[in-house]
mmCIF file of C-alpha atoms in Angstrom:
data_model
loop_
_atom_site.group_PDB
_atom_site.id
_atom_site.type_symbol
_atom_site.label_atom_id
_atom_site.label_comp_id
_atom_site.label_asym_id
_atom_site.label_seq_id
_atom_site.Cartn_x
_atom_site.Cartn_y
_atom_site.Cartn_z
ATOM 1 C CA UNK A 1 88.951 130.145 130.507
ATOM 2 C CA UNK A 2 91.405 132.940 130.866
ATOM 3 C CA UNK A 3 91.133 135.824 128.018
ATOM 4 C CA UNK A 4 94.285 135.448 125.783
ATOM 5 C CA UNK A 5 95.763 138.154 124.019
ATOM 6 C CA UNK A 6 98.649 138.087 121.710
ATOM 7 C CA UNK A 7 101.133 139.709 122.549
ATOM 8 C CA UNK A 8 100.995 142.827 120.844
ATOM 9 C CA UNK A 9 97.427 143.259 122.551
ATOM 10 C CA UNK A 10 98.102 142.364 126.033
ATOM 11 C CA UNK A 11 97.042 145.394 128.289
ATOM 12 C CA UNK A 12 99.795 147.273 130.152
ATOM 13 C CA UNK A 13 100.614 146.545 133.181
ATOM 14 C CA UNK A 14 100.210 150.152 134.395
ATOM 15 C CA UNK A 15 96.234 150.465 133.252
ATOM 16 C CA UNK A 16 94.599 150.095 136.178
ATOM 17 C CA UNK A 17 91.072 148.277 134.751
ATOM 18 C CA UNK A 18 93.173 145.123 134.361
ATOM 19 C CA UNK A 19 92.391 142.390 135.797
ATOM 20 C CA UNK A 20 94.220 138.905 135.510
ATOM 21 C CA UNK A 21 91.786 136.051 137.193
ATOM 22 C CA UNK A 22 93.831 132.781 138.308
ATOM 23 C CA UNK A 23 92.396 129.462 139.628
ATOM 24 C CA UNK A 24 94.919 126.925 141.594
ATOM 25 C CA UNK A 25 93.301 123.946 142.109
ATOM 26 C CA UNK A 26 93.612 122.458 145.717
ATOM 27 C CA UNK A 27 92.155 118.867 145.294
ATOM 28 C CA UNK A 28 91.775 116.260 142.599
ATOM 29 C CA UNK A 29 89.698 116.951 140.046
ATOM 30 C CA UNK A 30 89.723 113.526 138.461
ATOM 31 C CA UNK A 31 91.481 109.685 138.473
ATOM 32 C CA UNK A 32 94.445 108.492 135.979
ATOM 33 C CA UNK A 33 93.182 107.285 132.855
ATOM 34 C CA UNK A 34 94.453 104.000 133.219
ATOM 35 C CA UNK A 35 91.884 104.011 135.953
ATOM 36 C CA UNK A 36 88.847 103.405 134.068
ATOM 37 C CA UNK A 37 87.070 99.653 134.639
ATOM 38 C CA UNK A 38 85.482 98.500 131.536
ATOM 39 C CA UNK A 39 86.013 99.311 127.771
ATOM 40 C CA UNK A 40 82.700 100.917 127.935
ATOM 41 C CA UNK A 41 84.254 103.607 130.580
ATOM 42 C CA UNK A 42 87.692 104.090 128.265
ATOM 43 C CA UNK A 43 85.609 104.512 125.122
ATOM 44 C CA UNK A 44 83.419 107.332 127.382
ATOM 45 C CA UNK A 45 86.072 109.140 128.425
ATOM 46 C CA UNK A 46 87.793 109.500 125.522
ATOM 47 C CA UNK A 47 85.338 110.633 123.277
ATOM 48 C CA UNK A 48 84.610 113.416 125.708
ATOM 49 C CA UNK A 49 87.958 114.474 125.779
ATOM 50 C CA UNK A 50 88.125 114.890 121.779
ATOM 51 C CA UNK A 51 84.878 116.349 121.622
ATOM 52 C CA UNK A 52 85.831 119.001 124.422
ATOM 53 C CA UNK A 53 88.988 119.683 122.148
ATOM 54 C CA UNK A 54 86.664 119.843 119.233
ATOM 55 C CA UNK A 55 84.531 122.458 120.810
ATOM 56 C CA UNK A 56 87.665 124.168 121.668
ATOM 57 C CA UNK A 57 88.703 124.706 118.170
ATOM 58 C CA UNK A 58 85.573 125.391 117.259
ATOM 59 C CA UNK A 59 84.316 128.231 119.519
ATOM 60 C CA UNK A 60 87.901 129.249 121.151
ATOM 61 C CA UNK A 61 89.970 129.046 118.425
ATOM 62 C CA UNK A 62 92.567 126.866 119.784
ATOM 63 C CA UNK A 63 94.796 124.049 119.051
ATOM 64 C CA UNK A 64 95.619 121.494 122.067
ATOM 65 C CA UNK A 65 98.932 119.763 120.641
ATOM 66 C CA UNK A 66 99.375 117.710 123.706
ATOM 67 C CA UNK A 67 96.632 114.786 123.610
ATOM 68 C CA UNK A 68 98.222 112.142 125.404
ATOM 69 C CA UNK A 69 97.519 109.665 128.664
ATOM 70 C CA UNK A 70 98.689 112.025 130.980
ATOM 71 C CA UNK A 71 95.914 115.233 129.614
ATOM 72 C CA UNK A 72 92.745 113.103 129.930
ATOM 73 C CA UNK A 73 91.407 112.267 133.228
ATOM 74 C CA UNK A 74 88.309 110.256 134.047
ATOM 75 C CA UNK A 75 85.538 111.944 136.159
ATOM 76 C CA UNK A 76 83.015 109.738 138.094
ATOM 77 C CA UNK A 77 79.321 111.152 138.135
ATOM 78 C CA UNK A 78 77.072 111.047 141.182
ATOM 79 C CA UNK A 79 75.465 107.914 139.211
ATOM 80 C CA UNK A 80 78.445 106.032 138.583
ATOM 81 C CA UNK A 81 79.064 106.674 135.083
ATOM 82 C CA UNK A 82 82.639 107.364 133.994
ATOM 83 C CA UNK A 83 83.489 110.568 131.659
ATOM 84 C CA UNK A 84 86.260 112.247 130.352
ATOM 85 C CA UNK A 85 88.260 115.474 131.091
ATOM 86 C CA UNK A 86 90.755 117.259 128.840
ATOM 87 C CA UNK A 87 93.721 119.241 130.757
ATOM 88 C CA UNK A 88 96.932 120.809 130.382
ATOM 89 C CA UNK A 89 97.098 123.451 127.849
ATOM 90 C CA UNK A 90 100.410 124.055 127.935
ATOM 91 C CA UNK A 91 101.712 123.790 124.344
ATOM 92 C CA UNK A 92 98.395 124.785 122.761
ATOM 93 C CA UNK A 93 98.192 127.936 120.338
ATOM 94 C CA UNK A 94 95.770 130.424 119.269
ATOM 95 C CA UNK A 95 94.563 130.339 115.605
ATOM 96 C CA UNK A 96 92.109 132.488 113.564
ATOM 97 C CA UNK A 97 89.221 130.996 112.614
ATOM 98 C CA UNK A 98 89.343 129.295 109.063
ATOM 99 C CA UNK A 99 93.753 129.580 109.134
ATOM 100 C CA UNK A 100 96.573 126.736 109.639
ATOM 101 C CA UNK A 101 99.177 128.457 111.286
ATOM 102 C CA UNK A 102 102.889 127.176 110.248
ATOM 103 C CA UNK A 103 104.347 125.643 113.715
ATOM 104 C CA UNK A 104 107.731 123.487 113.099
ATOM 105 C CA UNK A 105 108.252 123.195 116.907
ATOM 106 C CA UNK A 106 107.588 119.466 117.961
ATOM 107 C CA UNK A 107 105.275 119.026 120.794
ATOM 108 C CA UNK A 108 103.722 116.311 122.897
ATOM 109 C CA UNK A 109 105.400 112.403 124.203
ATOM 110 C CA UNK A 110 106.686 110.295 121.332
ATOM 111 C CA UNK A 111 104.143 107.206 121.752
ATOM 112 C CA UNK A 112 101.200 110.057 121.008
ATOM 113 C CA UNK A 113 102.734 112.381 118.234
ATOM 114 C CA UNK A 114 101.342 112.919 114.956
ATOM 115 C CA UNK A 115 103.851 111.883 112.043
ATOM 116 C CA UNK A 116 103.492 115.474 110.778
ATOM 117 C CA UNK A 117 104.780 116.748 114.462
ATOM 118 C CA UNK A 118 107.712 114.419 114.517
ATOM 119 C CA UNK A 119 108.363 115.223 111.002
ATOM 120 C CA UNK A 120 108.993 118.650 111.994
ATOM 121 C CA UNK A 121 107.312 120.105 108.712
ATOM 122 C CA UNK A 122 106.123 122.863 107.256
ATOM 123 C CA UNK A 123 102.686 120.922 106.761
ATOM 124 C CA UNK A 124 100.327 123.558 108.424
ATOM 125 C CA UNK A 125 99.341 122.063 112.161
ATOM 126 C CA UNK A 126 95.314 121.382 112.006
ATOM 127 C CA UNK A 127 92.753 119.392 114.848
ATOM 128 C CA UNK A 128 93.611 116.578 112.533
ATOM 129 C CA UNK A 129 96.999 116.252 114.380
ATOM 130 C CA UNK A 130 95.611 116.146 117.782
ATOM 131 C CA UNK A 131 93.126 113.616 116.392
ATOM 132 C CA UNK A 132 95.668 111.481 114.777
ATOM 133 C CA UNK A 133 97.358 111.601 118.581
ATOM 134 C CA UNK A 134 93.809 110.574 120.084
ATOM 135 C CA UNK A 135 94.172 107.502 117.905
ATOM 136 C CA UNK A 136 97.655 106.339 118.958
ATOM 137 C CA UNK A 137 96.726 106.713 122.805
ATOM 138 C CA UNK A 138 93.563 104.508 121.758
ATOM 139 C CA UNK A 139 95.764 101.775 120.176
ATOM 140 C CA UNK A 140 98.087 101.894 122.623
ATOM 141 C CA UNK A 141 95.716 101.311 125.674
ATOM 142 C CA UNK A 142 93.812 98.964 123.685
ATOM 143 C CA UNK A 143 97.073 96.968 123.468
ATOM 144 C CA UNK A 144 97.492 97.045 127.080
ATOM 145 C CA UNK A 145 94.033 96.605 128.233
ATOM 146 C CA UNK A 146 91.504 99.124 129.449
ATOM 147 C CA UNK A 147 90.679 97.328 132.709
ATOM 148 C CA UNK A 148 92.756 98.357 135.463
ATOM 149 C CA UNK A 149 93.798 95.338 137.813
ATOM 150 C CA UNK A 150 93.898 93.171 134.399
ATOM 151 C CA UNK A 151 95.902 95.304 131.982
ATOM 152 C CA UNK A 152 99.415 94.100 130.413
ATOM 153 C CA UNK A 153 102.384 95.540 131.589
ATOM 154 C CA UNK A 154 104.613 96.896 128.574
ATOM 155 C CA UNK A 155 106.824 94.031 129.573
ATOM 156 C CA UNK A 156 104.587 92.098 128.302
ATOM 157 C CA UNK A 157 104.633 93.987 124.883
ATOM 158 C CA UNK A 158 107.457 92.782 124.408
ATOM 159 C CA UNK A 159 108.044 91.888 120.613
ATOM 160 C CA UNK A 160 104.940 93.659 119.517
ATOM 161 C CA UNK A 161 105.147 96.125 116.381
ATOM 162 C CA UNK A 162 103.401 98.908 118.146
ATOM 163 C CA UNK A 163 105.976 98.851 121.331
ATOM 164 C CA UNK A 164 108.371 101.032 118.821
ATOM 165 C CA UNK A 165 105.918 103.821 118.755
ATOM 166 C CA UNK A 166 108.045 104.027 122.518
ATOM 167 C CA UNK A 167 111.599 104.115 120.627
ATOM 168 C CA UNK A 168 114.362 106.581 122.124
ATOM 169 C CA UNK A 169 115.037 107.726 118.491
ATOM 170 C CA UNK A 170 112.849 109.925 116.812
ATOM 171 C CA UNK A 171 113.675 108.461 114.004
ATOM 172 C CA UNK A 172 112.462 105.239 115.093
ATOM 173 C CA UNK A 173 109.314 106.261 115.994
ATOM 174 C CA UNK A 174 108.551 108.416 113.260
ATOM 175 C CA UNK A 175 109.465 105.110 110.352
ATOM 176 C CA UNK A 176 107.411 102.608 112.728
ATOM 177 C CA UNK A 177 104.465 105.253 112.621
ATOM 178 C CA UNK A 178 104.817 106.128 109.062
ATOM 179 C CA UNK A 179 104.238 101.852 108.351
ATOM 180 C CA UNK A 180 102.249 101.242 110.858
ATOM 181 C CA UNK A 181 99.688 103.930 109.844
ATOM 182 C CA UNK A 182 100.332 103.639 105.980
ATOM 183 C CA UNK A 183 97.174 101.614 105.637
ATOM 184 C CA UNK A 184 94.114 99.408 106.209
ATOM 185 C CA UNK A 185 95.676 96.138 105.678
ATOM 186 C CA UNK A 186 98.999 97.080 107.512
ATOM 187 C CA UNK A 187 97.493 98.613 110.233
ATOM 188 C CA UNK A 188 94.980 95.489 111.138
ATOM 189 C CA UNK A 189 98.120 93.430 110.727
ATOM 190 C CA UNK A 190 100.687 94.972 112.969
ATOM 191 C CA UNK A 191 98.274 96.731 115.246
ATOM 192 C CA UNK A 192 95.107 95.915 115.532
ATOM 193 C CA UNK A 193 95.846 92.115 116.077
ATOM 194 C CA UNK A 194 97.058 92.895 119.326
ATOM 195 C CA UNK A 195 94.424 94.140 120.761
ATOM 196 C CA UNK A 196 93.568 92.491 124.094
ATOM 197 C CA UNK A 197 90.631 90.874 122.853
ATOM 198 C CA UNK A 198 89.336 89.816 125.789
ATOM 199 C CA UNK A 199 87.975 93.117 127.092
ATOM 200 C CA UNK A 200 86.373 94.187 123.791
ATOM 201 C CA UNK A 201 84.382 91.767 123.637
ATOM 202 C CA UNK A 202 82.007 93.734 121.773
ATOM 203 C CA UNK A 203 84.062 95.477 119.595
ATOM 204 C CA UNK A 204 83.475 98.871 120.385
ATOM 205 C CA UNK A 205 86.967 99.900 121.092
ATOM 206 C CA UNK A 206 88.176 98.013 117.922
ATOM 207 C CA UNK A 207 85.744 99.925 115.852
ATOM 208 C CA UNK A 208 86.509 103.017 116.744
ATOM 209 C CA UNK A 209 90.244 102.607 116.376
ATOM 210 C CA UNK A 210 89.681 100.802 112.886
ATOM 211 C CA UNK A 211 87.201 103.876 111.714
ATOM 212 C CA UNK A 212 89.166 106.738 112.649
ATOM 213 C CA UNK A 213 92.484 105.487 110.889
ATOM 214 C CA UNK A 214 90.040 105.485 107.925
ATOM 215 C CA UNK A 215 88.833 108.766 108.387
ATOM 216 C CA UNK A 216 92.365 110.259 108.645
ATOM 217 C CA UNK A 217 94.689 107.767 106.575
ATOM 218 C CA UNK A 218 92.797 106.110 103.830
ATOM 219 C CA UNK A 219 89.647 108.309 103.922
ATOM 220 C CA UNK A 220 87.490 107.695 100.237
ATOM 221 C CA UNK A 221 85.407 110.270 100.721
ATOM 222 C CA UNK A 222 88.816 112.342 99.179
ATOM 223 C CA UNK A 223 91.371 111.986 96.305
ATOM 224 C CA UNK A 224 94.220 109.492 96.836
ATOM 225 C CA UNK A 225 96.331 112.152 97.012
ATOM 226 C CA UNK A 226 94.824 112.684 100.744
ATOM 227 C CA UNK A 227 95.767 108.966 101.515
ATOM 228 C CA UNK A 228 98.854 107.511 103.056
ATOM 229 C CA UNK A 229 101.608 108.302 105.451
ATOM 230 C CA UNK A 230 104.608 109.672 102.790
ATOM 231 C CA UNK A 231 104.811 111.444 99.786
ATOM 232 C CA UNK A 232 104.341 109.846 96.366
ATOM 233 C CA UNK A 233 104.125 110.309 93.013
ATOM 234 C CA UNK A 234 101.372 111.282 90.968
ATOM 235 C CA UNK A 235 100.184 109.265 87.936
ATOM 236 C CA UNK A 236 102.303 109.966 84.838
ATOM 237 C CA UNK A 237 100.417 111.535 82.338
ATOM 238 C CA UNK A 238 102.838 110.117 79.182
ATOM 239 C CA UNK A 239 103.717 106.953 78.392
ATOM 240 C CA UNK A 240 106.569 105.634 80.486
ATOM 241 C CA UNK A 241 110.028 106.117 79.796
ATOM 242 C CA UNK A 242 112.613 104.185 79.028
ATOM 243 C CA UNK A 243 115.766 103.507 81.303
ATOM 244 C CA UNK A 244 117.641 105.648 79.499
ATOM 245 C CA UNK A 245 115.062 108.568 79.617
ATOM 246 C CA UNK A 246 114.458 107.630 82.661
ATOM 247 C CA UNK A 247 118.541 108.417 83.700
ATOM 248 C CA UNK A 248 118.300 111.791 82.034
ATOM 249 C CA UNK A 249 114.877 112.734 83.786
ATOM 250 C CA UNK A 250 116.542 111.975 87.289
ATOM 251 C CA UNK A 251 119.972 113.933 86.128
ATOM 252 C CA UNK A 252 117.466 116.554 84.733
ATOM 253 C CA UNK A 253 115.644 116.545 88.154
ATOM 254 C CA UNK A 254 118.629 116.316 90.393
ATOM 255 C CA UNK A 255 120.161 119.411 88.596
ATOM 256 C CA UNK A 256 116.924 121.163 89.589
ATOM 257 C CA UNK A 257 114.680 120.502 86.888
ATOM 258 C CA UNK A 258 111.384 119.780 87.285
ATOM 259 C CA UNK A 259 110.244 115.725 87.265
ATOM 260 C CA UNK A 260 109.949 114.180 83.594
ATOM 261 C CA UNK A 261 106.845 112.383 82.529
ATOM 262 C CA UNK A 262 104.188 114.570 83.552
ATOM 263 C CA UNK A 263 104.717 113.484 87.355
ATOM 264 C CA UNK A 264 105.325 115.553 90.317
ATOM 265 C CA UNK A 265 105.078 114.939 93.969
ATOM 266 C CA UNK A 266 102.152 114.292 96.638
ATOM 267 C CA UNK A 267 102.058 115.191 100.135
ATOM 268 C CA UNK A 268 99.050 113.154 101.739
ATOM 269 C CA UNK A 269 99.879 115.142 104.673
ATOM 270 C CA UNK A 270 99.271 118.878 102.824
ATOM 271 C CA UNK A 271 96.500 117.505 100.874
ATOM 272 C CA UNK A 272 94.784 116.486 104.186
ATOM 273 C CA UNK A 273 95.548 120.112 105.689
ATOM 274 C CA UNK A 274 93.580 121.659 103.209
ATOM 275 C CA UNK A 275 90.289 119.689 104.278
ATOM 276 C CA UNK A 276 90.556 119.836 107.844
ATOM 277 C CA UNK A 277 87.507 121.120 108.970
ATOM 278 C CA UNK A 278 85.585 118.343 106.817
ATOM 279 C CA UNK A 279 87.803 115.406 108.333
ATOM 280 C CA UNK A 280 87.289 116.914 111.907
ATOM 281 C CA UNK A 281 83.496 117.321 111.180
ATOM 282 C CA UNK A 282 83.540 113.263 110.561
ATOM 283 C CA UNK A 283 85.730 112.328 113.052
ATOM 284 C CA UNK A 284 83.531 114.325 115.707
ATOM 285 C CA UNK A 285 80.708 112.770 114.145
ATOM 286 C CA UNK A 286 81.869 109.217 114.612
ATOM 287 C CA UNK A 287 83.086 110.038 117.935
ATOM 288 C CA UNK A 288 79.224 111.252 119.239
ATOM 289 C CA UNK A 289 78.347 108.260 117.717
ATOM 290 C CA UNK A 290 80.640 105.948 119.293
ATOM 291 C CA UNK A 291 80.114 108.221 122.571
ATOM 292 C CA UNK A 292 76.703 107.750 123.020
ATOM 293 C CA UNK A 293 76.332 103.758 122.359
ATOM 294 C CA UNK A 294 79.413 103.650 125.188
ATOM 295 C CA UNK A 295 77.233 105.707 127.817
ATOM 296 C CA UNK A 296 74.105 103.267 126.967
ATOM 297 C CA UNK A 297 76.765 100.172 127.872
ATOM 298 C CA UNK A 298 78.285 101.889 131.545
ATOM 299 C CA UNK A 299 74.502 102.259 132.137
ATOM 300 C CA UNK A 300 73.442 98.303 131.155
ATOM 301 C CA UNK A 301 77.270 97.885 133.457
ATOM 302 C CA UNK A 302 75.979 99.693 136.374
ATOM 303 C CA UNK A 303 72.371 98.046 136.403
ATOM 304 C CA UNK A 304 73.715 95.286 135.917
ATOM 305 C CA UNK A 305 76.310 95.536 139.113
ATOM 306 C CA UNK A 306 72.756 96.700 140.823
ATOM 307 C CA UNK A 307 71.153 93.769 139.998
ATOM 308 C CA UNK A 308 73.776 91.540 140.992
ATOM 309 C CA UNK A 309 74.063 93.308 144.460
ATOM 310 C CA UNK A 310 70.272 92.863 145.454
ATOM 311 C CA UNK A 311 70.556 89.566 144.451
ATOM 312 C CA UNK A 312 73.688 89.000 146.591
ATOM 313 C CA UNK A 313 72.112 90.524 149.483
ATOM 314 C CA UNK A 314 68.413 88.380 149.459
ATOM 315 C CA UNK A 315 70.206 85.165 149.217
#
């Protein structure tokens, strides 16, 4: 990797021991990620990509913001066996070990985005955003099938619940996200249910969707507070008020008061921020996990193939 500087470090032009190295790639490096030929090859490939980009944060200090179809390619070994490759670093920033730099700017393709990227918040940007982007490409392919020749066409998506993740409004996409994502139950119910079954046969794919929405939206190893998809309310810490207190409260609070009845407001999103390098730990956790049960199924896959083709040829 090129050495970054900010810019108030960058060396001058004019000193003459600086050197900039370049690399222009001539030939294909990898195939389109819609190439891969078995769940067991999409599940591969992914999970390298997030656990290059986890390495990346770790040891480089910086922040992709562009996970998507398009920045993950799929890399054949000399044996057969499919992996992943994370590219285009394009939007990505530099951040100081242990900090959550403040970055409003949105970045990335609607269908992948984080809520807290199309929000446009103040919510610090964290790994947690890319991962939550590693998830929608996940549930997205899963949707359309990860075996190329037999995947749906997003014609044929037509009328499912996760085809407005592809709105033209921001809007749109951010409120279908924001229910979508809001919870367990929700979440098997408008997304998970169209999964094409038929290809995850044994669940792998399904299981790793289903276990990192738990580890970012409805994770119990944290507060409530850290749960959800839109700010709430905490628990009031009085008895509850009547309508008529309540009236005064919200004229109280709409003249810039503070909320009556011992409540004030959650963000799920903030309270996640602040325990981003545990979430990441356990998402890269389940992800080696996942990772290495995938590699053990392209290997049965291509023995299998083996087997088949010596059998093919004797007869």
């Amino acid at each position: 990797m090129d050495q970054l500087y900010k810019q108030s470090e960058a060396p001058s032009s004019s000193d003459s021991t600086f050197r900039a190295h370049r690399r222009i790639v001539m030939t294909p490096i990898g195939e389109p990620l819609r190439s891969t030929r078995s769940v067991a090859e999409f599940v591969t490939v992914v999970c390298d990509a997030m656990r290059s980009h986890s390495a990346i944060v770790k040891h480089c200090g910086i922040l992709h913001r562009d996970i998507s179809d398009n920045n993950v390619l799929v890399y054949r070994t000399n044996n057969g066996i499919a992996r992943g490759v994370l590219i285009d670093f394009d939007y990505a920033i530099e951040v100081k070990p242990g900090s959550r730099e403040n970055r409003k700017e949105m970045t990335g393709t609607f269908p992948f985005m984080s809520i807290n990227n199309l929000m446009m918040s103040d919510v610090e940007r964290t790994s947690l955003d890319d991962w939550e982007s590693m998830l929608c490409l996940i549930c997205l392919y899963a949707t359309l099938g990860t075996v190329s020749g037999k995947r749906r066409t997003y014609e044929d998506l037509t009328g499912f619940p996760i085809t407005s993740w592809r709105g033209d409004t921001l809007r749109g996409v951010l409120d279908a996200k924001r229910l979508h994502l809001s919870g367990s139950t929700i979440f098997m119910e408008e997304i998970v249910r169209f999964f094409k079954a038929d290809d995850d046969k044994d669940g792998l794919l399904t299981n790793l969707a289903v276990s990192l929405h738990e580890l970012l939206f409805e994770n119990y190893d944290f507060s409530a507070s850290c749960h959800g998809t839109v700010v709430k309310p905490t628990e009031p810490k009085f008895p509850k008020l009547s309508f008529s207190e309540r009236v005064k409260a919200s004229k109280h609070h709409e003249a810039g008061g503070q909320p009556s009845g011992g409540r004030s407001m959650i963000n799920p999103f903030v309270e996640r921020a602040k325990e981003w390098k545990k979430i990441s730990r356990d998402l890269l956790g389940l992800t080696n996990d996942c990772w290495e049960l995938a590699i053990e199924y392209q290997e049965a896959e291509i023995k299998g193939k083996s087997s088949a083709a010596v059998d093919n040829n004797s007869k």
